[in-house]
Amino acid sequence: MKNFITTLLFLFSIVAFSQIEDPIRWSTSVEKVSDSEYVLISVADLEEKWHLYSQNVPEFGPIPTSFSYDNLENKIVLKGKTIESKGKTVDDPVFGMKITYFENQAIFKQRVKINQAINTINGTVEYMVCDDEKCLAPTEVTLVFKLNASAIQKDKTKVKISIDDELVNNQLYGLSTKDISFSQEICTDGLDNLTSEIKEEGKSLWNIFALGFLGGLLALLTPCVFPMIPLTVSFFTKKNGQNAKGGVSKALLYGFFIVLVYILLSVPFHLLDSVNPDILNEISTNIWLNIVFFAIFVFFAFSFFGFYELTLPSSWMSKTTQAENVGGFVGIFFMALTLAIVSFSCTGPILGSLLAGSLTADGGAWQLTAGMVGFGVSLGLPFALFAMFPNMLNALPKSGGWLNTTKVILGFLELALAFKFLSNADLVAHWNLLKIEPFLGLWILIFAGLALYLFGKIKFPHDAPIQKLSFLRISGAILVASFVVYLASGFRVNKETNTFTPLTLLSGLAPPVGYSFLYPNDCPNNLDCFKDLKTGIDYAKKVKKPILLDFTGYACVNCRKMEEHVWPSQKIDKYLRNDYVLISLYVDDKKTLPKEEQLMVNRVNGGTRKLENYGHKWANFQTQFFQTNSQPYYVLLNSDGTKILNKAVGYTPNENDYATFLECGLEVFKNSTNK
């Protein structure tokens, strides 16, 4: 009981206080032993109250510290194991074992033999740090050991490896952060975008909560969950006999624990987000992970169709069922956990959709938590309400074939969403396969199939015989058929932009309309744009126009909404087409950088990273120069990119607000140019 509560509080503290923390700094040095042998020294300096774990940790304990070294095609040979300084060994109350860790500072030494002349050795350290309240997720840091003469001192003085940010920025972008400043000019009617962005963030969390709530309602209408409502409510009310209040209070607690179970599922993503704020964006735009999501969603869809059942290991359910007998709060918690496990075959695909949607949204882990709260509330609320008002149970429809119909409908939706992730992979990898035409065609086929199913023309394994089509079924079929017609309207050509007509309901789900076989264009709405910073700035100088710096992404939902529903507006298009030089920088572009640009850079929240592709380059530019990592993000600059004309904005769906933003920047630019 005590361990359970301690662990629960531990997890809550992580969710409640999750933030970007990096309490450890690594430095390296080299000791020369002979002409061919060196000692590579790694030093970890820790902030007060934080500790780093030893290389030797018992099984099922925390992640141990571990080192790996690039052998440069056998040019170096490791001599023995990495030696560590003396740590502190304690009985850890959280992990329940003896663990050795380091406070303040830890020193690690690895002896190596050099077979050929080299200047540097690269290594990697993986580690986990904790304080008395929380742990940060495992992290990898690149270590660089310099073997040249200037780095190896006769007195064996340590040489700390540092990165000159401004030197790197000049090399990569032709600018340093010192070059950019805010314009002193103020426009007549500037947009207070800071307030706008804060409101939008809150709205976004409420939106994802609402989607999670809707997902929970759908889960309630499946055969895995719906029949359990009267059974569970009856259990609480009958078990307490005359004590009706006791039954109601326990049912309320049961509903609360259902919400808690789903909140706890989001905890690991807060750990990832605290280590690296870019990590969820990197996960969501990872090509192979999107393909995995595609395969999983197809797998989920066919389980909803009834071709097989998804179940978690039976041992999990047996253990939670046994724990129900403990009684009290703990017993009710495990009853809620048992419900989550038993209903997984129906809730798993819906939760998978919620997870994938959150990973591709700007809010990351907090979006996921908001969605999980919404899902848990809608799933737990009926159990509490029906326990308080048991007579309402009589109003519930009886279980029957309609429950399986709900599952099959969800299967069609899962199948349609699967192609969203395949589209993400195709866009980011530049495969040029799943463009707008085949994507719309596939969705038309899927929803036409759903319409035929609702009309009774298609059947699946667990469908009961249809004696007569109900009014709801016919209405649903007509609604879906109308949606198929709506999808087909996406093939209409907009003569002004020479692209297909964007469909509002598919913004962020379908590929951009410019990603087309028949009407291809590299820039939204056939605008002129640049996808390289230096080239765009050179052109802006030549034509003496201000710059609209557009931080975007191939898999960015809100970016597509802006490009397809705000930018085409006449009051916006005239500015983009005539008054600004558009530079679009894709932070999820996986094209490999030239070797000379694959540099080590400092992260804004501490630590280092290597820039390997263009997405890394532009994401680093955004965080280094503008201290934000969300997209879309729009910055207005003067012609040479050294003056920020007004406050930057993020997602701004109100075209009047966005027009004010553009007007303000243009006014400031003209005023400063005329002086």
XYZ file of C-alpha atoms in Angstrom:
675
model
C 0.000 0.000 0.000
C 2.750 2.437 0.978
C 4.803 1.661 -2.137
C 1.714 2.055 -4.335
C 0.894 5.510 -2.961
C 4.553 6.606 -3.130
C 4.776 5.588 -6.778
C 1.462 7.288 -7.569
C 2.606 10.564 -6.008
C 5.928 10.228 -7.822
C 4.137 9.976 -11.180
C 1.837 12.890 -10.358
C 4.799 15.098 -9.496
C 6.280 14.417 -12.923
C 3.103 15.463 -14.727
C 2.477 18.485 -12.524
C 5.942 19.977 -12.692
C 7.166 18.829 -16.111
C 9.430 21.440 -17.677
C 12.642 21.649 -19.667
C 15.422 20.720 -17.240
C 19.017 19.772 -17.907
C 20.916 19.699 -14.586
C 24.098 18.106 -15.945
C 27.023 19.444 -17.998
C 29.595 17.229 -19.694
C 33.165 18.220 -20.491
C 36.054 16.219 -21.929
C 39.818 16.166 -21.722
C 42.688 13.942 -22.844
C 45.784 12.620 -21.045
C 48.677 11.478 -23.213
C 50.270 8.281 -21.880
C 52.592 7.564 -24.825
C 52.793 8.327 -28.541
C 50.095 5.751 -29.224
C 48.075 5.603 -26.002
C 45.749 8.169 -24.413
C 43.239 8.355 -21.601
C 39.867 9.857 -22.588
C 38.358 11.690 -19.614
C 34.655 12.548 -19.361
C 33.538 14.793 -16.499
C 29.900 15.238 -15.462
C 29.132 18.328 -13.348
C 25.734 18.133 -11.671
C 23.535 20.793 -10.149
C 22.757 20.606 -6.449
C 20.355 17.791 -5.358
C 20.685 15.931 -8.685
C 22.552 12.644 -9.039
C 23.871 10.505 -11.893
C 23.811 6.698 -11.775
C 26.848 4.446 -11.956
C 27.766 2.254 -14.926
C 26.914 -0.752 -12.768
C 23.245 -0.851 -11.784
C 21.273 -4.014 -10.814
C 18.687 -5.394 -13.221
C 15.288 -3.602 -13.188
C 16.941 -0.521 -11.704
C 17.422 2.902 -13.297
C 19.267 3.357 -16.596
C 23.019 3.037 -15.935
C 25.568 5.462 -17.379
C 27.184 3.900 -20.456
C 29.824 5.012 -22.962
C 30.501 4.087 -26.572
C 33.327 5.297 -28.807
C 33.656 5.559 -32.573
C 36.516 3.251 -33.549
C 37.009 5.060 -36.893
C 37.333 1.815 -38.860
C 39.660 0.158 -36.337
C 41.934 3.191 -35.983
C 41.518 3.030 -32.198
C 41.373 0.121 -29.744
C 39.832 0.321 -26.262
C 42.144 -0.843 -23.490
C 40.018 -2.278 -20.706
C 36.725 -0.885 -19.412
C 35.714 2.679 -18.620
C 36.798 3.451 -15.043
C 34.591 5.663 -12.888
C 35.264 7.751 -9.789
C 33.980 6.575 -6.416
C 30.262 7.089 -5.977
C 27.782 6.818 -3.134
C 25.945 3.509 -2.549
C 22.523 3.691 -0.879
C 19.314 1.684 -0.447
C 17.083 3.428 -2.975
C 13.456 3.649 -1.697
C 11.950 4.086 -5.155
C 13.672 1.185 -6.943
C 13.988 -0.949 -3.764
C 17.646 -1.948 -4.257
C 21.211 -0.860 -3.522
C 22.279 1.664 -6.154
C 25.500 3.607 -6.668
C 25.227 7.183 -7.869
C 27.285 10.391 -8.064
C 26.589 13.833 -6.625
C 28.138 17.141 -7.712
C 30.697 15.555 -10.053
C 31.553 12.231 -11.679
C 34.734 11.394 -13.611
C 35.044 8.569 -16.147
C 38.306 7.439 -17.798
C 38.811 5.193 -20.812
C 42.267 4.175 -22.030
C 42.690 3.828 -25.811
C 45.418 2.860 -28.257
C 45.759 4.742 -31.553
C 46.689 2.649 -34.596
C 46.769 5.573 -37.051
C 47.217 9.321 -36.753
C 43.885 11.005 -35.973
C 42.930 14.368 -34.482
C 39.704 13.591 -32.653
C 37.725 10.700 -31.199
C 33.953 10.907 -30.952
C 32.020 9.168 -28.201
C 28.495 8.971 -26.843
C 27.302 8.808 -23.256
C 23.807 7.605 -22.329
C 22.657 8.450 -18.821
C 19.742 9.121 -16.495
C 19.636 11.753 -13.720
C 17.236 12.068 -10.779
C 16.640 14.251 -7.771
C 14.557 13.504 -4.653
C 11.288 14.181 -6.486
C 11.651 13.088 -10.098
C 13.804 11.507 -12.788
C 14.478 12.738 -16.303
C 14.215 10.354 -19.238
C 17.401 8.660 -20.528
C 19.490 11.062 -22.613
C 22.340 10.691 -25.100
C 25.094 13.310 -25.457
C 27.912 13.352 -28.002
C 31.437 13.690 -26.572
C 34.401 14.998 -28.554
C 37.997 14.241 -27.506
C 40.721 16.297 -29.247
C 44.068 14.561 -29.684
C 45.919 17.330 -31.533
C 48.962 18.988 -29.988
C 47.117 22.050 -28.750
C 44.638 19.929 -26.829
C 47.183 17.624 -25.143
C 49.067 19.621 -22.555
C 52.224 18.359 -20.901
C 50.774 19.122 -17.461
C 47.686 17.121 -18.391
C 45.410 20.151 -17.961
C 41.778 19.415 -18.789
C 40.439 20.961 -21.985
C 36.706 21.685 -21.992
C 35.010 21.275 -25.361
C 32.865 24.283 -26.237
C 30.936 25.360 -29.316
C 31.005 28.937 -30.564
C 27.323 29.499 -31.370
C 27.858 32.721 -33.298
C 30.605 31.195 -35.436
C 28.343 28.242 -36.272
C 25.370 30.530 -36.982
C 27.427 32.649 -39.380
C 28.639 29.554 -41.179
C 25.146 28.030 -41.485
C 22.898 31.054 -41.933
C 25.151 34.001 -42.799
C 23.830 35.696 -39.647
C 24.517 35.696 -35.929
C 21.966 36.378 -33.217
C 23.815 39.654 -32.539
C 23.013 40.789 -36.098
C 19.239 40.665 -35.579
C 17.364 43.279 -33.559
C 13.845 44.691 -33.283
C 12.970 47.675 -35.423
C 12.498 50.937 -33.510
C 9.555 51.846 -35.737
C 6.039 51.112 -34.442
C 3.103 50.577 -36.779
C -0.131 52.471 -36.333
C -2.295 49.436 -35.607
C -0.043 46.553 -34.655
C -1.395 43.112 -33.777
C -0.861 42.078 -30.153
C 0.137 38.603 -31.212
C 1.484 37.513 -27.830
C -2.009 37.578 -26.327
C -3.367 35.951 -29.465
C -0.942 33.046 -29.220
C -1.662 32.400 -25.529
C -5.384 32.291 -26.226
C -4.842 29.942 -29.154
C -2.753 27.557 -27.041
C -5.523 27.333 -24.435
C -8.090 26.848 -27.170
C -5.974 24.077 -28.666
C -5.913 22.164 -25.369
C -9.683 22.490 -25.026
C -10.069 21.265 -28.612
C -7.996 18.156 -27.958
C -9.912 17.602 -24.682
C -13.156 17.717 -26.677
C -11.777 15.234 -29.221
C -10.700 12.929 -26.401
C -14.162 13.252 -24.832
C -15.748 12.360 -28.185
C -13.399 9.368 -28.480
C -14.502 8.185 -25.029
C -18.171 8.467 -26.034
C -17.468 6.337 -29.098
C -15.687 3.781 -26.900
C -18.784 3.644 -24.649
C -20.859 2.554 -27.641
C -18.707 -0.509 -28.364
C -19.469 -4.096 -27.245
C -16.383 -4.111 -24.986
C -17.619 -1.271 -22.743
C -21.379 -0.687 -23.062
C -22.563 -3.989 -21.458
C -20.275 -3.321 -18.461
C -22.127 -0.131 -17.400
C -25.202 -1.779 -15.818
C -23.107 -4.655 -14.418
C -20.621 -2.357 -12.688
C -23.240 0.063 -11.378
C -25.290 -2.839 -10.004
C -22.180 -4.164 -8.287
C -21.621 -0.917 -6.386
C -25.273 -0.336 -5.444
C -26.082 -3.932 -4.407
C -22.799 -4.555 -2.578
C -23.522 -1.679 -0.195
C -27.083 -2.834 0.531
C -28.922 -0.164 2.450
C -25.942 2.194 2.374
C -26.801 3.905 -0.916
C -24.453 6.796 -0.207
C -21.535 4.381 0.191
C -22.281 2.829 -3.198
C -22.501 6.218 -4.889
C -19.234 7.441 -3.334
C -17.426 4.292 -4.472
C -18.868 4.596 -7.967
C -17.686 8.217 -8.093
C -14.242 7.090 -6.947
C -14.310 4.354 -9.608
C -15.037 6.977 -12.284
C -12.209 9.175 -10.961
C -9.749 6.273 -11.093
C -10.746 5.562 -14.708
C -9.681 9.132 -15.536
C -6.480 8.669 -13.509
C -5.504 5.493 -15.389
C -5.629 7.293 -18.730
C -3.777 10.342 -17.375
C -0.932 8.089 -16.217
C -0.582 6.750 -19.763
C 0.585 10.218 -20.855
C 3.309 10.499 -18.175
C 6.172 8.961 -20.255
C 5.626 11.584 -22.972
C 6.134 14.391 -20.448
C 9.480 12.791 -19.579
C 10.475 12.794 -23.254
C 9.302 16.395 -23.689
C 11.305 17.571 -20.650
C 14.561 16.144 -22.049
C 14.218 17.586 -25.536
C 11.349 19.909 -26.512
C 11.867 18.962 -30.181
C 11.604 15.216 -29.571
C 7.842 14.850 -30.089
C 8.086 16.777 -33.346
C 10.964 14.524 -34.406
C 8.915 11.438 -33.515
C 5.842 12.683 -35.380
C 7.824 13.423 -38.554
C 9.977 10.293 -38.458
C 9.434 8.508 -41.784
C 9.549 4.950 -40.513
C 7.493 5.688 -37.408
C 4.751 7.131 -39.626
C 4.840 3.941 -41.675
C 4.546 1.948 -38.431
C 1.538 4.093 -37.464
C 0.016 3.373 -40.890
C 0.447 -0.385 -40.401
C -0.939 -0.245 -36.842
C -4.021 1.705 -37.919
C -4.725 -0.755 -40.732
C -4.305 -3.551 -38.159
C -6.705 -1.755 -35.799
C -9.228 -1.234 -38.620
C -9.439 -4.931 -39.463
C -9.839 -5.789 -35.774
C -12.833 -3.433 -35.687
C -14.168 -5.158 -38.813
C -14.207 -8.377 -36.742
C -11.519 -10.436 -38.473
C -9.613 -10.851 -35.165
C -9.624 -9.510 -31.590
C -6.955 -7.358 -29.942
C -6.220 -8.346 -26.345
C -3.552 -7.518 -23.807
C -1.733 -10.416 -22.065
C -4.166 -12.413 -19.894
C -1.634 -12.313 -17.043
C -2.168 -8.546 -16.778
C -5.895 -8.965 -16.263
C -5.483 -11.802 -13.755
C -3.065 -9.718 -11.656
C -5.316 -6.643 -11.622
C -8.360 -8.812 -10.845
C -6.536 -10.314 -7.858
C -5.612 -6.823 -6.658
C -9.305 -5.864 -6.619
C -9.725 -8.065 -3.541
C -7.514 -5.751 -1.497
C -10.546 -3.518 -0.923
C -10.713 0.180 -0.186
C -9.219 2.780 -2.502
C -6.608 0.388 -3.891
C -9.211 -2.259 -4.783
C -11.364 0.290 -6.635
C -8.289 1.605 -8.490
C -7.506 -1.906 -9.746
C -11.138 -2.359 -10.798
C -10.695 0.719 -13.004
C -7.409 -0.665 -14.320
C -9.120 -3.987 -15.094
C -11.773 -2.140 -17.114
C -9.021 -0.429 -19.145
C -7.368 -3.798 -19.868
C -10.568 -5.733 -20.644
C -11.864 -3.017 -22.989
C -8.540 -2.581 -24.812
C -9.741 -4.347 -27.965
C -12.204 -1.461 -28.460
C -10.432 1.456 -26.761
C -6.902 0.672 -28.031
C -7.453 1.871 -31.609
C -9.185 5.052 -30.400
C -6.348 5.761 -27.941
C -3.856 5.065 -30.731
C -5.553 7.740 -32.835
C -5.378 10.156 -29.898
C -1.690 9.420 -29.334
C -0.759 9.845 -32.985
C -2.808 13.038 -33.279
C -1.090 14.523 -30.224
C 2.382 13.688 -31.508
C 1.657 15.604 -34.704
C 0.292 18.626 -32.814
C 2.238 21.550 -31.394
C 1.207 20.968 -27.776
C 2.986 17.620 -27.581
C 2.705 15.904 -24.203
C 0.175 18.376 -22.795
C -2.054 17.862 -25.835
C -1.903 14.129 -25.123
C -2.737 14.641 -21.427
C -5.689 16.889 -22.329
C -6.962 14.234 -24.734
C -6.504 11.455 -22.181
C -8.398 13.487 -19.566
C -11.260 13.995 -22.022
C -11.280 10.294 -22.920
C -11.222 9.199 -19.272
C -13.941 11.678 -18.230
C -16.391 10.534 -20.907
C -15.627 6.879 -20.134
C -15.892 7.242 -16.339
C -18.776 9.717 -16.142
C -21.607 7.225 -16.981
C -20.557 4.870 -14.170
C -20.797 7.715 -11.653
C -24.053 9.167 -13.054
C -25.910 5.863 -13.215
C -24.774 4.999 -9.671
C -26.227 8.323 -8.462
C -29.427 7.868 -10.487
C -29.884 4.063 -10.967
C -33.382 4.508 -12.448
C -31.703 5.991 -15.530
C -30.410 2.505 -16.365
C -33.880 1.651 -17.629
C -33.492 4.286 -20.339
C -30.363 2.646 -21.769
C -30.870 0.796 -25.058
C -30.384 -2.948 -24.917
C -27.144 -4.451 -26.202
C -27.441 -5.819 -29.696
C -26.160 -5.750 -33.243
C -25.924 -1.946 -33.211
C -22.830 -2.235 -30.975
C -20.976 -4.216 -33.645
C -22.149 -1.709 -36.269
C -20.474 1.026 -34.213
C -17.214 -0.978 -34.198
C -17.295 -1.453 -37.965
C -17.923 2.277 -38.542
C -14.885 3.006 -36.366
C -12.931 0.508 -38.478
C -13.626 2.522 -41.631
C -12.540 5.717 -39.841
C -9.306 4.052 -38.651
C -8.575 2.873 -42.197
C -9.043 6.409 -43.550
C -6.799 7.899 -40.838
C -4.105 5.313 -41.603
C -3.429 7.000 -44.933
C -2.780 10.302 -43.120
C 0.390 8.758 -41.646
C 1.449 7.175 -44.922
C 0.987 10.625 -46.468
C 3.225 12.165 -43.747
C 6.002 9.687 -44.562
C 5.610 10.308 -48.298
C 5.769 14.100 -47.884
C 8.772 14.121 -45.553
C 10.713 11.532 -47.588
C 9.839 13.187 -50.943
C 8.747 9.847 -52.451
C 6.136 11.606 -54.648
C 3.737 8.640 -54.447
C 0.722 9.500 -52.292
C -0.089 12.874 -53.800
C -3.459 14.615 -53.524
C -5.095 12.618 -56.387
C -4.501 9.071 -55.044
C -5.161 10.226 -51.470
C -8.594 11.642 -52.335
C -9.296 8.569 -54.447
C -8.556 6.228 -51.531
C -10.740 8.233 -49.152
C -13.595 8.206 -51.683
C -13.341 4.398 -51.907
C -13.219 3.979 -48.106
C -16.225 6.194 -47.381
C -18.163 4.799 -50.352
C -17.564 1.388 -48.746
C -18.890 2.737 -45.436
C -22.022 4.074 -47.171
C -22.618 0.671 -48.809
C -22.140 -1.028 -45.421
C -24.730 1.231 -43.776
C -27.130 0.507 -46.655
C -26.634 -3.207 -45.907
C -24.777 -4.038 -49.132
C -21.554 -5.129 -47.369
C -21.320 -7.437 -44.324
C -18.553 -8.333 -41.867
C -17.973 -11.469 -39.713
C -19.895 -10.447 -36.564
C -22.781 -8.599 -38.242
C -26.261 -9.809 -37.340
C -28.781 -10.317 -40.175
C -30.539 -7.065 -41.097
C -34.308 -7.453 -41.176
C -35.010 -3.806 -41.873
C -32.840 -0.726 -42.209
C -33.437 1.654 -39.292
C -33.974 5.391 -39.709
C -30.595 6.106 -38.036
C -28.807 3.692 -40.357
C -30.394 5.165 -43.495
C -29.676 8.724 -42.281
C -26.060 7.808 -41.555
C -25.661 6.218 -44.991
C -27.029 9.339 -46.713
C -24.715 11.549 -44.625
C -21.661 9.432 -45.546
C -22.684 9.385 -49.226
C -22.893 13.199 -49.092
C -19.366 13.258 -47.657
C -18.198 11.142 -50.618
C -19.617 13.795 -52.966
C -17.831 16.454 -50.905
C -14.545 14.541 -51.297
C -15.064 14.342 -55.050
C -15.454 18.146 -55.125
C -11.768 18.321 -54.125
C -10.935 17.609 -57.781
C -12.350 20.976 -58.871
C -9.609 23.276 -60.186
C -9.156 26.783 -58.780
C -8.320 28.818 -61.897
C -6.784 31.678 -59.909
C -4.123 29.497 -58.283
C -4.143 26.698 -60.896
C -4.475 24.066 -58.150
C -7.214 21.755 -56.911
C -9.688 23.343 -54.488
C -8.655 22.767 -50.841
C -11.290 20.986 -48.725
C -11.767 22.654 -45.335
C -12.682 19.419 -43.541
C -9.487 17.746 -44.769
C -7.029 20.500 -43.775
C -3.991 18.804 -42.275
C -5.301 15.345 -43.124
C -4.863 15.394 -46.896
C -1.598 16.342 -48.654
C -1.274 19.978 -49.798
C -3.205 20.616 -53.013
C 0.066 21.704 -54.640
C 1.469 18.207 -54.020
C -0.141 16.955 -57.201
C 0.539 14.906 -60.334
C -1.690 17.070 -62.557
C -1.188 20.555 -61.081
C 2.147 20.493 -59.239
C 3.675 23.552 -57.570
C 6.466 23.904 -55.024
C 4.904 26.788 -53.112
C 1.372 27.144 -51.695
C -1.159 28.735 -54.082
C 1.503 28.983 -56.792
C 3.236 31.779 -54.897
C 6.909 32.498 -55.478
C 8.883 31.266 -52.485
C 12.363 30.256 -51.381
C 13.271 27.243 -49.270
C 16.781 28.408 -48.447
C 17.481 31.345 -46.120
C 20.560 32.820 -47.813
C 19.067 32.604 -51.314
C 15.846 34.233 -50.128
C 17.672 37.089 -48.375
C 19.829 37.751 -51.458
C 16.678 38.020 -53.575
C 14.960 40.312 -51.022
C 17.968 42.647 -51.097
C 17.840 42.718 -54.882
C 14.125 43.581 -55.122
C 14.168 45.690 -51.916
C 11.176 43.969 -50.309
C 10.597 42.786 -46.725
C 10.761 39.090 -45.860
C 8.026 36.793 -44.563
C 9.928 34.048 -42.762
C 7.654 31.000 -42.610
C 8.695 28.203 -40.209
C 6.598 25.287 -41.382
C 6.582 21.504 -41.769
C 5.439 18.920 -44.276
C 3.449 17.134 -41.547
C 2.204 20.327 -39.832
C -1.616 20.401 -39.656
C -2.034 24.081 -38.765
C 0.495 25.066 -41.436
C -1.760 23.499 -44.079
C -4.809 25.274 -42.630
C -3.043 28.625 -42.917
C -1.773 27.960 -46.447
C -5.062 26.608 -47.807
C -7.663 28.723 -46.003
C -6.035 31.977 -44.864
C -3.363 32.706 -47.468
C -5.746 32.388 -50.485
C -7.924 35.232 -49.118
C -7.663 38.260 -51.424
C -6.599 40.589 -48.604
C -3.752 38.175 -47.684
C -2.771 36.953 -51.151
C -2.035 40.473 -52.433
C 0.583 40.979 -49.709
C 2.224 37.577 -50.226
C 2.247 37.889 -54.006
C 3.290 41.526 -54.369
C 4.824 42.952 -51.189
C 6.814 40.228 -49.421
C 9.543 37.724 -50.248
C 8.325 34.401 -48.861
C 10.982 32.121 -47.326
C 9.526 28.796 -46.160
C 11.796 26.737 -43.902
C 10.625 23.144 -43.305
C 11.702 21.920 -39.874
C 10.880 18.285 -40.719
C 12.751 18.098 -44.038
C 14.765 14.855 -43.870
C 17.073 15.615 -46.812
C 20.673 15.161 -45.699
C 22.797 18.285 -45.250
C 26.097 18.673 -47.096
C 29.007 17.350 -45.011
C 30.385 20.827 -44.345
C 27.081 21.848 -42.711
C 26.732 18.794 -40.464
C 27.970 20.657 -37.402
C 27.663 20.230 -33.641
C 25.471 22.930 -32.078
C 24.332 23.828 -28.590
C 20.704 23.278 -27.671
C 18.960 26.310 -26.200
C 18.067 24.320 -23.071
C 21.561 22.826 -22.675
C 23.357 19.886 -24.252
C 24.507 19.505 -27.836
C 23.227 17.960 -31.041
C 24.555 17.241 -34.509
C 22.737 18.770 -37.472
C 22.245 15.962 -39.979
C 19.422 17.130 -42.255
C 17.752 20.349 -43.388
C 14.982 19.925 -40.829
C 17.588 19.982 -38.039
C 19.173 23.067 -39.579
C 15.969 25.111 -39.750
C 14.682 23.914 -36.372
C 18.003 24.985 -34.830
C 17.750 28.368 -36.584
C 14.255 28.897 -35.171
C 15.207 28.020 -31.583
C 18.549 29.878 -31.635
C 17.252 33.125 -33.157
C 13.599 33.231 -32.055
C 13.476 30.987 -28.926
C 10.475 28.944 -30.040
C 9.997 25.527 -31.624
C 6.331 25.524 -32.691
C 4.982 25.703 -36.230
C 3.589 27.543 -38.046
C 5.579 30.577 -36.934
C 5.778 33.754 -38.987
C 8.465 36.449 -38.658
C 8.596 39.657 -40.707
C 12.133 40.922 -41.452
C 13.692 43.725 -43.454
C 15.429 42.951 -46.761
C 18.758 41.810 -45.283
C 17.169 39.827 -42.449
C 18.641 41.925 -39.633
C 15.544 43.768 -38.336
C 12.392 42.155 -36.925
C 9.614 44.468 -38.105
C 6.963 43.551 -35.509
C 5.977 40.779 -33.122
C 5.956 37.339 -34.721
C 2.751 35.299 -34.860
C 1.943 31.613 -34.768
C -1.251 29.972 -35.993
C -3.625 32.874 -36.812
C -6.810 31.488 -38.416
C -8.555 34.884 -38.382
C -7.646 36.410 -41.737
C -8.286 39.958 -40.471
C -5.745 39.492 -37.667
C -3.233 38.024 -40.111
C -3.803 40.874 -42.570
C -3.197 43.383 -39.745
C 0.050 41.569 -38.947
C 1.219 41.863 -42.583
C 0.071 45.493 -42.913
C 1.945 46.398 -39.729
C 5.217 44.872 -40.956
C 4.918 46.550 -44.348
C 4.256 49.947 -42.741
C 7.301 49.620 -40.459
C 9.463 48.533 -43.404
C 8.412 51.507 -45.550
C 8.880 53.998 -42.701
C 12.371 52.719 -41.871
C 13.371 52.621 -45.567
C 12.285 56.206 -46.199
C 14.440 57.586 -43.390
